[in-house]
mmCIF file of C-alpha atoms and ligand atoms in Angstrom:
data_model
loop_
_atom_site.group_PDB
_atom_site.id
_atom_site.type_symbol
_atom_site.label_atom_id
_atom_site.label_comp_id
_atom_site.label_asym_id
_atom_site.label_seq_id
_atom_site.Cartn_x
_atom_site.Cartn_y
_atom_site.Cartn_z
ATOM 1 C CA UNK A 204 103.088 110.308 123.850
ATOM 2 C CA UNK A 205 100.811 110.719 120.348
ATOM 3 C CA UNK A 206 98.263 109.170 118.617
ATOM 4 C CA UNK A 207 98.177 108.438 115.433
ATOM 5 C CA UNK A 208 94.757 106.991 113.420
ATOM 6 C CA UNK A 209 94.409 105.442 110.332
ATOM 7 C CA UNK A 210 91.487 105.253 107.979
ATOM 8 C CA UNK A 211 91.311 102.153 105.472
ATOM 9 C CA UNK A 212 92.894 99.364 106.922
ATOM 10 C CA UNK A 213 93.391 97.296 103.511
ATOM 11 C CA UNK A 214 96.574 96.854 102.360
ATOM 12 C CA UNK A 215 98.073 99.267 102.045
ATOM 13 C CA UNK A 216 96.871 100.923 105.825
ATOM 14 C CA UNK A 217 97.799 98.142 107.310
ATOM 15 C CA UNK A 218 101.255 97.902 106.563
ATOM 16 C CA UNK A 219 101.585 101.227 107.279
ATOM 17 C CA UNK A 220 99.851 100.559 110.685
ATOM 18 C CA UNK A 221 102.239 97.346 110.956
ATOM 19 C CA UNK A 222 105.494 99.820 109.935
ATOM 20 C CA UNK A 223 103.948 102.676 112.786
ATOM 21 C CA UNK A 224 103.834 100.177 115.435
ATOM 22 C CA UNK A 225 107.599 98.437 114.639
ATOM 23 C CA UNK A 226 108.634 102.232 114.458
ATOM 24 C CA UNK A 227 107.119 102.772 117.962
ATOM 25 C CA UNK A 228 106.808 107.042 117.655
ATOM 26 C CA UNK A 229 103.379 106.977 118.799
ATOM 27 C CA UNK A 230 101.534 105.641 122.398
ATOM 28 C CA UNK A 231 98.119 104.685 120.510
ATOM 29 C CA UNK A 232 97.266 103.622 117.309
ATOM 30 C CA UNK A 233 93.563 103.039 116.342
ATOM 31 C CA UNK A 234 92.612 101.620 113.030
ATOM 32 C CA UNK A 235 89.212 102.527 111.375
ATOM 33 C CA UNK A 236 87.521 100.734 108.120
ATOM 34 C CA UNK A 237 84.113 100.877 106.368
ATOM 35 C CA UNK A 238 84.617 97.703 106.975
ATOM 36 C CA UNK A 239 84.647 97.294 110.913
ATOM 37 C CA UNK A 240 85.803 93.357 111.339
ATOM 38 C CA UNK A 241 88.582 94.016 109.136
ATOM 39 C CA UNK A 242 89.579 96.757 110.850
ATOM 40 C CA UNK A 243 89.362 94.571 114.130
ATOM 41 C CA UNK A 244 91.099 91.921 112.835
ATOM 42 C CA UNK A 245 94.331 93.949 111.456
ATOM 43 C CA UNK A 246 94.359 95.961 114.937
ATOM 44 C CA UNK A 247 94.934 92.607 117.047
ATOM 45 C CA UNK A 248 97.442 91.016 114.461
ATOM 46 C CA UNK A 249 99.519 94.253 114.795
ATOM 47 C CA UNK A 250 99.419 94.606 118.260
ATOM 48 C CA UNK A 251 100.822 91.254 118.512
ATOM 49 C CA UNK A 252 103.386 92.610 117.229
ATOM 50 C CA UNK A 253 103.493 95.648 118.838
ATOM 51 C CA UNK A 254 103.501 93.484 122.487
ATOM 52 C CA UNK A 255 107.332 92.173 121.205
ATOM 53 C CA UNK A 256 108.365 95.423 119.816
ATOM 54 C CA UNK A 257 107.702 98.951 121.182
ATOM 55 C CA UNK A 258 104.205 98.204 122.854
ATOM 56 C CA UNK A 259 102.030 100.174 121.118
ATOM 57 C CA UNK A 260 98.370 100.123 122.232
ATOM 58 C CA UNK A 261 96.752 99.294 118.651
ATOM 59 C CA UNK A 262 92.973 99.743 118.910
ATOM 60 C CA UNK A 263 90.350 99.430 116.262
ATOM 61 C CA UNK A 264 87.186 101.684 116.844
ATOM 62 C CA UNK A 265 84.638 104.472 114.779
ATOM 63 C CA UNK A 266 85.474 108.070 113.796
ATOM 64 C CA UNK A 267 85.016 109.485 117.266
ATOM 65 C CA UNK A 268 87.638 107.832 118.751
ATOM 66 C CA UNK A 269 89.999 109.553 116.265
ATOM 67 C CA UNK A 270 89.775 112.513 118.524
ATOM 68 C CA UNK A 271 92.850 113.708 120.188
ATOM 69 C CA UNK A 272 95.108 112.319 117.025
ATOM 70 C CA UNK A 273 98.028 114.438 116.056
ATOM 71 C CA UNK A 274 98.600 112.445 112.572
ATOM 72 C CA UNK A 275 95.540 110.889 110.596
ATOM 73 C CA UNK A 276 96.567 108.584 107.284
ATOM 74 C CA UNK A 277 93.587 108.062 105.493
ATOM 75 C CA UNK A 278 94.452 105.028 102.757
ATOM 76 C CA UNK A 279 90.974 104.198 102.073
ATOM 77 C CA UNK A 280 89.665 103.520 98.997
ATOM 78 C CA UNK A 281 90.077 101.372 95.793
ATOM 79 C CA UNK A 282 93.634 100.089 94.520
ATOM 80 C CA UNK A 283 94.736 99.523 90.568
ATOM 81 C CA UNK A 284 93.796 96.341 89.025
ATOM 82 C CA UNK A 285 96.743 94.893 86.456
ATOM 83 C CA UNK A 286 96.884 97.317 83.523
ATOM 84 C CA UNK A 287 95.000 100.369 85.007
ATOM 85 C CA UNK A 288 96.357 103.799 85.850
ATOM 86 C CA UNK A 289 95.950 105.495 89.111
ATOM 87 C CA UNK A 290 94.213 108.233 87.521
ATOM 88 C CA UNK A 291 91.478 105.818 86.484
ATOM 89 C CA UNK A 292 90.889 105.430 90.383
ATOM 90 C CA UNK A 293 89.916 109.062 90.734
ATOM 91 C CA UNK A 294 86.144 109.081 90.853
ATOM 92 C CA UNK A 295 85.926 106.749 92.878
ATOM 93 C CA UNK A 296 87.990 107.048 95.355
ATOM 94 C CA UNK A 297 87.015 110.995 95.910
ATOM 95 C CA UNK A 298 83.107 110.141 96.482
ATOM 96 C CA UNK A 299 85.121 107.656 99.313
ATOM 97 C CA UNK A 300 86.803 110.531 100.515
ATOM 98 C CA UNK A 301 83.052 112.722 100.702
ATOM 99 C CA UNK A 302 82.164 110.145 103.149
ATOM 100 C CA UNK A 303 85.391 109.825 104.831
ATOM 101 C CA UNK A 304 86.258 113.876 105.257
ATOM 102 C CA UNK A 305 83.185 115.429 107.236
ATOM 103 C CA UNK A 306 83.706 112.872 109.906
ATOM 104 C CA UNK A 307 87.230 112.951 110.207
ATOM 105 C CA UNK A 308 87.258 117.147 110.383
ATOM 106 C CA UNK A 309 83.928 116.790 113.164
ATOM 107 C CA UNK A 310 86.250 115.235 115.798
ATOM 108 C CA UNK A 311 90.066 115.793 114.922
ATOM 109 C CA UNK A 312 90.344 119.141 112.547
ATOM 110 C CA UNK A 313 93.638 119.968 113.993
ATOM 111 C CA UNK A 314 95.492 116.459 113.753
ATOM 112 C CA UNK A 315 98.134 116.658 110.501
ATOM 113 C CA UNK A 316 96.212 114.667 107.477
ATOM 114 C CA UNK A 317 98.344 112.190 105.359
ATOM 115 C CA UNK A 318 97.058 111.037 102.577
ATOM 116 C CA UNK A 319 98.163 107.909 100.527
ATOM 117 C CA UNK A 320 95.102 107.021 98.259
ATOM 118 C CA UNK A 321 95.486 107.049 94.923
ATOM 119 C CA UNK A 322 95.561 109.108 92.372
ATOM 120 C CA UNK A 323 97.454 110.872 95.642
ATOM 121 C CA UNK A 324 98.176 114.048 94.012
ATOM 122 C CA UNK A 325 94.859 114.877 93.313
ATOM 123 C CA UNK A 326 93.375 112.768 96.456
ATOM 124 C CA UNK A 327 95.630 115.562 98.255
ATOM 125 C CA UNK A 328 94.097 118.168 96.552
ATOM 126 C CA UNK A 329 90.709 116.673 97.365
ATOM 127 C CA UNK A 330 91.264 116.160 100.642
ATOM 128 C CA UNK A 331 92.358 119.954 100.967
ATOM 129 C CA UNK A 332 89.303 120.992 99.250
ATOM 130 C CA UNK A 333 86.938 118.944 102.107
ATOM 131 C CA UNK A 334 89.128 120.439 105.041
ATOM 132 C CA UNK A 335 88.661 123.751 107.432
ATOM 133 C CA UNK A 336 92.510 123.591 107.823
ATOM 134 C CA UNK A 337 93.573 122.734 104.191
ATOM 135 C CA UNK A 338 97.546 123.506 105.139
ATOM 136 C CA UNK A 339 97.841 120.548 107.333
ATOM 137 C CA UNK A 340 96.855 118.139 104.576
ATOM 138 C CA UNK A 341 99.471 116.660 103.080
ATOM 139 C CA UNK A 342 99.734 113.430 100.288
ATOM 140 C CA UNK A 343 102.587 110.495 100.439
ATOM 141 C CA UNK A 344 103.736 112.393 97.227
ATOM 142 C CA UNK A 345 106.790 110.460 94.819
ATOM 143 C CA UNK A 346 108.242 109.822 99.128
ATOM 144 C CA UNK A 347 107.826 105.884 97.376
ATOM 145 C CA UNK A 348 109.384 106.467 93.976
ATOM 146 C CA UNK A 349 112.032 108.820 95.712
ATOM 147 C CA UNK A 350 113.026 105.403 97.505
ATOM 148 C CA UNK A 351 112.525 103.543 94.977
ATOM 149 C CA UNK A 352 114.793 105.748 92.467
ATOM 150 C CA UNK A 353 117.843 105.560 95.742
ATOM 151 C CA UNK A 354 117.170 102.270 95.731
ATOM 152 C CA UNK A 355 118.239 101.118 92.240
ATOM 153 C CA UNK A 356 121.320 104.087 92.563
ATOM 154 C CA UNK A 357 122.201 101.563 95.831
ATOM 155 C CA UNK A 358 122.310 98.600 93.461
ATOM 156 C CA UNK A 359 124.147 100.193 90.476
ATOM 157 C CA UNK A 360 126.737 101.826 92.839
ATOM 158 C CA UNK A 361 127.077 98.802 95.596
ATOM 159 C CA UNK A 362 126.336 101.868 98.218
ATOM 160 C CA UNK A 363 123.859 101.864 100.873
ATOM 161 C CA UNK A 364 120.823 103.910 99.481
ATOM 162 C CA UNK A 365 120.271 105.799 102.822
ATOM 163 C CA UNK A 366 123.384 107.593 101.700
ATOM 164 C CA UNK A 367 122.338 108.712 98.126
ATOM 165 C CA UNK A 368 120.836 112.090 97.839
ATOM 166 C CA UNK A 369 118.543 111.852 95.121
ATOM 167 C CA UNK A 370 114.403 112.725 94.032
ATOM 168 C CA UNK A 371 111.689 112.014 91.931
ATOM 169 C CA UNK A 372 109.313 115.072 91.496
ATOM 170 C CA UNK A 373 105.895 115.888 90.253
ATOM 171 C CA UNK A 374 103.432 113.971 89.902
ATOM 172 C CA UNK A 375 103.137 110.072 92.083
ATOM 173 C CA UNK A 376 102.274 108.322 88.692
ATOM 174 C CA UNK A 377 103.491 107.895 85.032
ATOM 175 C CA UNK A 378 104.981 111.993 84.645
ATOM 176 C CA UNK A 379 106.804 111.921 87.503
ATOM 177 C CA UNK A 380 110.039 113.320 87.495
ATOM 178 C CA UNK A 381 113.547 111.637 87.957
ATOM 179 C CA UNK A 382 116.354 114.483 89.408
ATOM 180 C CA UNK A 383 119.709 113.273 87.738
ATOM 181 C CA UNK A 384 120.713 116.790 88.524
ATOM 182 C CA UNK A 385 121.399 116.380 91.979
ATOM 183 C CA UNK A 386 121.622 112.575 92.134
ATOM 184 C CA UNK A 387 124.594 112.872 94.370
ATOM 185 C CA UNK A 388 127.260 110.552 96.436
ATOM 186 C CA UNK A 389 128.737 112.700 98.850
ATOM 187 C CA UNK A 390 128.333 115.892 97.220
ATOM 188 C CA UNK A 391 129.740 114.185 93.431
ATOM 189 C CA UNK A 392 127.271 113.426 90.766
ATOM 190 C CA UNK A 393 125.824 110.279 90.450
ATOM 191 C CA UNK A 394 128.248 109.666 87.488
ATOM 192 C CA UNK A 395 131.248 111.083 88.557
ATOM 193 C CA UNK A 396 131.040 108.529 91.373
ATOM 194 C CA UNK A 397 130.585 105.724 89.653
ATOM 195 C CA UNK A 398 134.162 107.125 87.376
ATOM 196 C CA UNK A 399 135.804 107.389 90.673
ATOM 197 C CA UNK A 400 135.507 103.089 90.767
ATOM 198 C CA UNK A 401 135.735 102.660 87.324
ATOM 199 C CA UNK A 402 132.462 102.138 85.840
ATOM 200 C CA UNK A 403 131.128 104.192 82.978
ATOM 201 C CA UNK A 404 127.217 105.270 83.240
ATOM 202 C CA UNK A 405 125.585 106.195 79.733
ATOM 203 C CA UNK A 406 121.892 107.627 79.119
ATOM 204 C CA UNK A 407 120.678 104.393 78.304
ATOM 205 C CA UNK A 408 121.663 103.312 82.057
ATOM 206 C CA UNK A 409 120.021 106.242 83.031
ATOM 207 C CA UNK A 410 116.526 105.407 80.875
ATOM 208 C CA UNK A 411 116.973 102.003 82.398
ATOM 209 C CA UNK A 412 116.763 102.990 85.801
ATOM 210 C CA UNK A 413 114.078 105.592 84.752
ATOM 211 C CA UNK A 414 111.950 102.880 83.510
ATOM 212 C CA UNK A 415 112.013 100.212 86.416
ATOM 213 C CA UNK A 416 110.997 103.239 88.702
ATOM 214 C CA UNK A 417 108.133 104.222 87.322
ATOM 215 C CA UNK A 418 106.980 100.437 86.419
ATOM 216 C CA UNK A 419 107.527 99.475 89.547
ATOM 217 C CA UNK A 420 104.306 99.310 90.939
ATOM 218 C CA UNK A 421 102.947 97.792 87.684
ATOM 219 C CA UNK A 422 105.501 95.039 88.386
ATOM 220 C CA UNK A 423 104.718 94.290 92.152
ATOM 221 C CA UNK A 424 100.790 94.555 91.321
ATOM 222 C CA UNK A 425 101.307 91.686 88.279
ATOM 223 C CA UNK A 426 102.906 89.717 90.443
ATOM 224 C CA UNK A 427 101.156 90.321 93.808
ATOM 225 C CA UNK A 428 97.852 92.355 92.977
ATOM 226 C CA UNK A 429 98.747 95.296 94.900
ATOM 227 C CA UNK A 430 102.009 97.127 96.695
ATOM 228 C CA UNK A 431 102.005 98.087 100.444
ATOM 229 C CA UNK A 432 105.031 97.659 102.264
ATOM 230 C CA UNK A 433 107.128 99.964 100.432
ATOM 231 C CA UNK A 434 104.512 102.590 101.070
ATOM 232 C CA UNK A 435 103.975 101.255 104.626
ATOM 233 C CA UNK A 436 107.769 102.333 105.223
ATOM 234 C CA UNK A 437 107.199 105.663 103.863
ATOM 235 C CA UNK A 438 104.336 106.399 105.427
ATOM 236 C CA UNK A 439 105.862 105.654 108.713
ATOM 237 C CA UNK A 440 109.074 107.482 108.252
ATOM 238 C CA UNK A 441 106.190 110.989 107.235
ATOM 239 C CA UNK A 442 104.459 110.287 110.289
ATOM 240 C CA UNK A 443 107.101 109.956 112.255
ATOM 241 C CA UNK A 444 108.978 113.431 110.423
ATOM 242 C CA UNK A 445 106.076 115.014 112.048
ATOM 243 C CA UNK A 446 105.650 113.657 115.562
ATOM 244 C CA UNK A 447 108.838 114.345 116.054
ATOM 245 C CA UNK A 448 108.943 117.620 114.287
ATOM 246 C CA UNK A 449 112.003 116.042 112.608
ATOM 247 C CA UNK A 450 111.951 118.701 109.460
ATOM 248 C CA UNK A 451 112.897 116.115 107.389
ATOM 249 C CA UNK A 452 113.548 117.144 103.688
ATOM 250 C CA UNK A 453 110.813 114.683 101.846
ATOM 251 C CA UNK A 454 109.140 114.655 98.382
ATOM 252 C CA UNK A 455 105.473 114.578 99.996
ATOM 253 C CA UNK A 456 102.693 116.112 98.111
ATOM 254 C CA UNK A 457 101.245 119.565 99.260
ATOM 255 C CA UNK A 458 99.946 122.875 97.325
ATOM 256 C CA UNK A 459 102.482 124.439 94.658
ATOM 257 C CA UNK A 460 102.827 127.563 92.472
ATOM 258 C CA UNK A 461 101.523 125.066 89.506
ATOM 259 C CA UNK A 462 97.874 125.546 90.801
ATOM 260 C CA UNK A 463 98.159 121.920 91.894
ATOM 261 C CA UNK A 464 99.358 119.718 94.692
ATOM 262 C CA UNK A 465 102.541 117.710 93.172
ATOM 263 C CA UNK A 466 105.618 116.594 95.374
ATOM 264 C CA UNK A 467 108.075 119.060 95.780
ATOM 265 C CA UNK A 468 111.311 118.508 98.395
ATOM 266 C CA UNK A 469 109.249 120.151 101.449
ATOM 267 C CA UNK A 470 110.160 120.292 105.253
ATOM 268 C CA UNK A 471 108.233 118.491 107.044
ATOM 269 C CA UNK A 472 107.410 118.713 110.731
ATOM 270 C CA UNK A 473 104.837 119.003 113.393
ATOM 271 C CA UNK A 474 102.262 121.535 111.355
ATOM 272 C CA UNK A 475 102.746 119.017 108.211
ATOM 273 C CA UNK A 476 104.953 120.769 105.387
ATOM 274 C CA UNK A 477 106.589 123.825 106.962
ATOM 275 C CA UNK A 478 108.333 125.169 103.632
ATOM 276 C CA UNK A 479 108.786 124.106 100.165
ATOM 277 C CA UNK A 480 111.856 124.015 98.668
ATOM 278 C CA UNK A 481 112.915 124.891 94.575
ATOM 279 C CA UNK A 482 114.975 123.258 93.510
ATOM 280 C CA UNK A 483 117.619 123.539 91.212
ATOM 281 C CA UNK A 484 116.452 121.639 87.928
ATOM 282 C CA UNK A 485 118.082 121.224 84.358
ATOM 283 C CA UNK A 486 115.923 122.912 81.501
ATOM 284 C CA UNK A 487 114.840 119.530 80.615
ATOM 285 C CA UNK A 488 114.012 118.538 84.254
ATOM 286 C CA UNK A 489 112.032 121.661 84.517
ATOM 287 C CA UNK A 490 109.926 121.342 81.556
ATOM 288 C CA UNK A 491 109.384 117.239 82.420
ATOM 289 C CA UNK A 492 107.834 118.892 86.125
ATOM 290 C CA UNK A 493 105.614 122.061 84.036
ATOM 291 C CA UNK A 494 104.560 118.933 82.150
ATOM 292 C CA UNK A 495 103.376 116.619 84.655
ATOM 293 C CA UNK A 496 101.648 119.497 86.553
ATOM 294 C CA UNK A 497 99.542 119.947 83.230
ATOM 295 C CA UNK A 498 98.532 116.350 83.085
ATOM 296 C CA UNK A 499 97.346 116.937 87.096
ATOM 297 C CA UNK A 500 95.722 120.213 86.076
ATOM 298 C CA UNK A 501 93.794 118.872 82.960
ATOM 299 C CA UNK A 502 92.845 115.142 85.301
ATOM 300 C CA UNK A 503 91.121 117.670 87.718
ATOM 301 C CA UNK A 504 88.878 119.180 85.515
ATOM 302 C CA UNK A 505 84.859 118.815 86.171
ATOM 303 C CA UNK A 506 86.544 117.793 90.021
ATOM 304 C CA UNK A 507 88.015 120.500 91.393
ATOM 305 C CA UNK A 508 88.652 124.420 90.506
ATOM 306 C CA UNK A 509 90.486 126.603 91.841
ATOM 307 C CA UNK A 510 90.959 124.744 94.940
ATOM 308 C CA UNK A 511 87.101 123.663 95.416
ATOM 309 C CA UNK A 512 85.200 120.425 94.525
ATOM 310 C CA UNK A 513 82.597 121.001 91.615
ATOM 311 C CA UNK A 514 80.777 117.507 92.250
HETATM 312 P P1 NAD B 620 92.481 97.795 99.722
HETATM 313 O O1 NAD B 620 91.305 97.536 98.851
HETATM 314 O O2 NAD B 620 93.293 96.657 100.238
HETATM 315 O O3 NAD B 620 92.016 98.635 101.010
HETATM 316 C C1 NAD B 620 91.178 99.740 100.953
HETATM 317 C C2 NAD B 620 90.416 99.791 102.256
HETATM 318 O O4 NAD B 620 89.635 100.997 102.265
HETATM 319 C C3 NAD B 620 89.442 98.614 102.444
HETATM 320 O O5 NAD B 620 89.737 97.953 103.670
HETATM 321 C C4 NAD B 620 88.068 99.271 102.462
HETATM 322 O O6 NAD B 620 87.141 98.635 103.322
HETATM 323 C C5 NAD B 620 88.431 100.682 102.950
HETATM 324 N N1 NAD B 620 87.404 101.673 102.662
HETATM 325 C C6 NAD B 620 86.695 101.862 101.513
HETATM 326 N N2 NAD B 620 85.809 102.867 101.668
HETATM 327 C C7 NAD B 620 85.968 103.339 102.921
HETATM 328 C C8 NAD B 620 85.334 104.369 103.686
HETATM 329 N N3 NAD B 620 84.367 105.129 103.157
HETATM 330 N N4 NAD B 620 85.750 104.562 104.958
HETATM 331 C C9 NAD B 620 86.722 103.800 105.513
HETATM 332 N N5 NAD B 620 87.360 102.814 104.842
HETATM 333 C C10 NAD B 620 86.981 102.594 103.573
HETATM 334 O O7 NAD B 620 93.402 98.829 98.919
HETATM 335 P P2 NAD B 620 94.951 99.140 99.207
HETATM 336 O O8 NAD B 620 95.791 98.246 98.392
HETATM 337 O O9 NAD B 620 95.156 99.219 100.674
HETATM 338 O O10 NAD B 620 95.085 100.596 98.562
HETATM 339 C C11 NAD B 620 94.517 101.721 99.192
HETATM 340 C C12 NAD B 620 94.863 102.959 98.385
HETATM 341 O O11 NAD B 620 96.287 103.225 98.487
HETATM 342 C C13 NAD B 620 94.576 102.796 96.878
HETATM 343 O O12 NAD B 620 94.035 103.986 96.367
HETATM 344 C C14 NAD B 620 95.963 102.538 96.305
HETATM 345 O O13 NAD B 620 96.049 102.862 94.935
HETATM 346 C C15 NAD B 620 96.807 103.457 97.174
HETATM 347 N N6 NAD B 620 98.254 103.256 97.115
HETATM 348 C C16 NAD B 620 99.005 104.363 97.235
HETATM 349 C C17 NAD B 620 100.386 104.296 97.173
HETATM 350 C C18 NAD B 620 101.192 105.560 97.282
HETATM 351 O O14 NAD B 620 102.387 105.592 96.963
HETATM 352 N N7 NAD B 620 100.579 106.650 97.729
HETATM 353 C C19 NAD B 620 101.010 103.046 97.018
HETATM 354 C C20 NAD B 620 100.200 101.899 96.917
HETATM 355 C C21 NAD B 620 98.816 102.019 96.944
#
């Protein structure tokens, strides 16, 4: 079976670790931090686990025993502190990713790269910029808010959110972009469901729900300083979309005609995204999307042009 590695085993790796293991699509799973005993530490607790679920062999180790991975996450780096923006993180977090890059690419070039540091967007686009094979990099894109957003439809409606089709676009942060256009329940509208059992939905419901998604994570971190297992799921379910070359239709980040990466629906599957899809957007929705690629395009500058790292 496959291999999976993960680099930055704080929170945020480690759940994802934890959710890999519980999903049990991989044989091995090795766990690598700057910070070695850490990385140690989460490797047994999860293979604990593992030993009463799928038994997974969850090792810790260095970047050398990365090679032979088909799927890398790399969540290393800082987190937001109460009342900062992810885009604040972005300096830092891409001289983390200098280190982290040349060592990864030395031993496992070929393996499918998911990233889920923040600002992930641009992390993606960073991470592309440091690799031979920039078309296997991929970031955990709005795959979070996306669940998030069926989430809340699941609560309003009183319908399992596994079977609401709907997607938040652009950028993982404060632009991103909430679909109502195709927010559907078995191929009705979002609204015209809710009519069909007798409750009304109005545009303030709508800026309601619009709001709690995109505070979310400001809620969880003011509460709990940081949020990981909602990203630990979806990092799971991308991993596993490629292991098992599922082509599963998911709002991951990856390179798009904006001149930025940005989540997009994309296929994913065992090369990483296989195709993008458009998608058919409102003139408002459309705009909302042009808009939060400019506010990725203009927190690039003095980082990245065209593609390639300036610093
Ligand atoms: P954390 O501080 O708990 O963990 C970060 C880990 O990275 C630490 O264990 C640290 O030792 C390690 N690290 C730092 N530099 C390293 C290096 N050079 N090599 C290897 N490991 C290194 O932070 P966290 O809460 O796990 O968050 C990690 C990242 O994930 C943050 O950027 C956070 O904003 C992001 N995040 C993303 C999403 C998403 O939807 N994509 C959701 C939540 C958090």
């Amino acid at each position: 079976m496959a291999k999976v590695s993960v680099i930055g085993t704080g929170f945020v790796g480690a759940s994802s670790a934890f959710a890999i293991a519980l999903q049990g699509v991989c044989s091995d799973l090795l766990l690598v931090d700057a910070n070695p005993e850490r990385a140690r530490a989460e490797a047994a607790d999860i293979s604990h686990g593992a030993a009463v679920a799928n038994g997974v062999r969850v090792h810790s180790g260095d970047y050398q025993d990365i090679a032979g991975s088909q799927v890398v996450v790399i969540a290393a780096g800082v987190n937001q502190k109460p009342g900062e923006s992810r885009l604040a993180l972005l300096s830092r977090n891409a001289s983390i990713f200098q280190d982290v890059l040349p060592r990864l690419c030395a031993v496992a070039a070929d393996a499918v790269v998911v990233v889920a540091t923040n600002p992930v967007d641009i992390m993606t686009d960073v991470t592309r910029a440091l690799h031979p094979n920039p078309q296997r990099v991929l970031g955990t894109g709005t795959v979070l808010d996306t669940a998030r957003f069926r989430d809340l439809l699941g609560r309003e409606s009183g319908i399992s959110p596994r079977y609401i089709h709907a997607n938040v676009l652009g950028e993982h942060g404060d632009s991103s972009v909430l679909c109502w256009q195709y927010a559907q329940v078995a191929g009705l509208s979002f609204a015209q469901y809710l009519a069909t059992i007798g409750k009304t939905w109005t545009a303030q419901d709508a800026a309601r729900v619009e709001e709690k998604v995109r505070g979310a994570a400001a809620t969880i971190i003011a509460g709990k300083q940081a949020t990981y297992y909602g990203i630990g799921a979806a990092v799971a379910k991308i991993v596993e979309a490629v292991l098992k070359d599922s082509r599963a239709v998911m709002t991951v980040s990856g390179a798009s005609d904006f001149g930025v990466s940005l989540a997009l629906p994309n296929v994913v599957g065992r090369d990483g995204i296989l195709h993008t899809i458009t998608p058919s957007l409102s003139k408002e929705e459309k705009s909302k999307l042009e808009r939060s690629a400019e506010i990725l395009r203009t927190s690039q500058k003095g980082l990245l042009e065209n593609g390639k790292l300036l610093v």
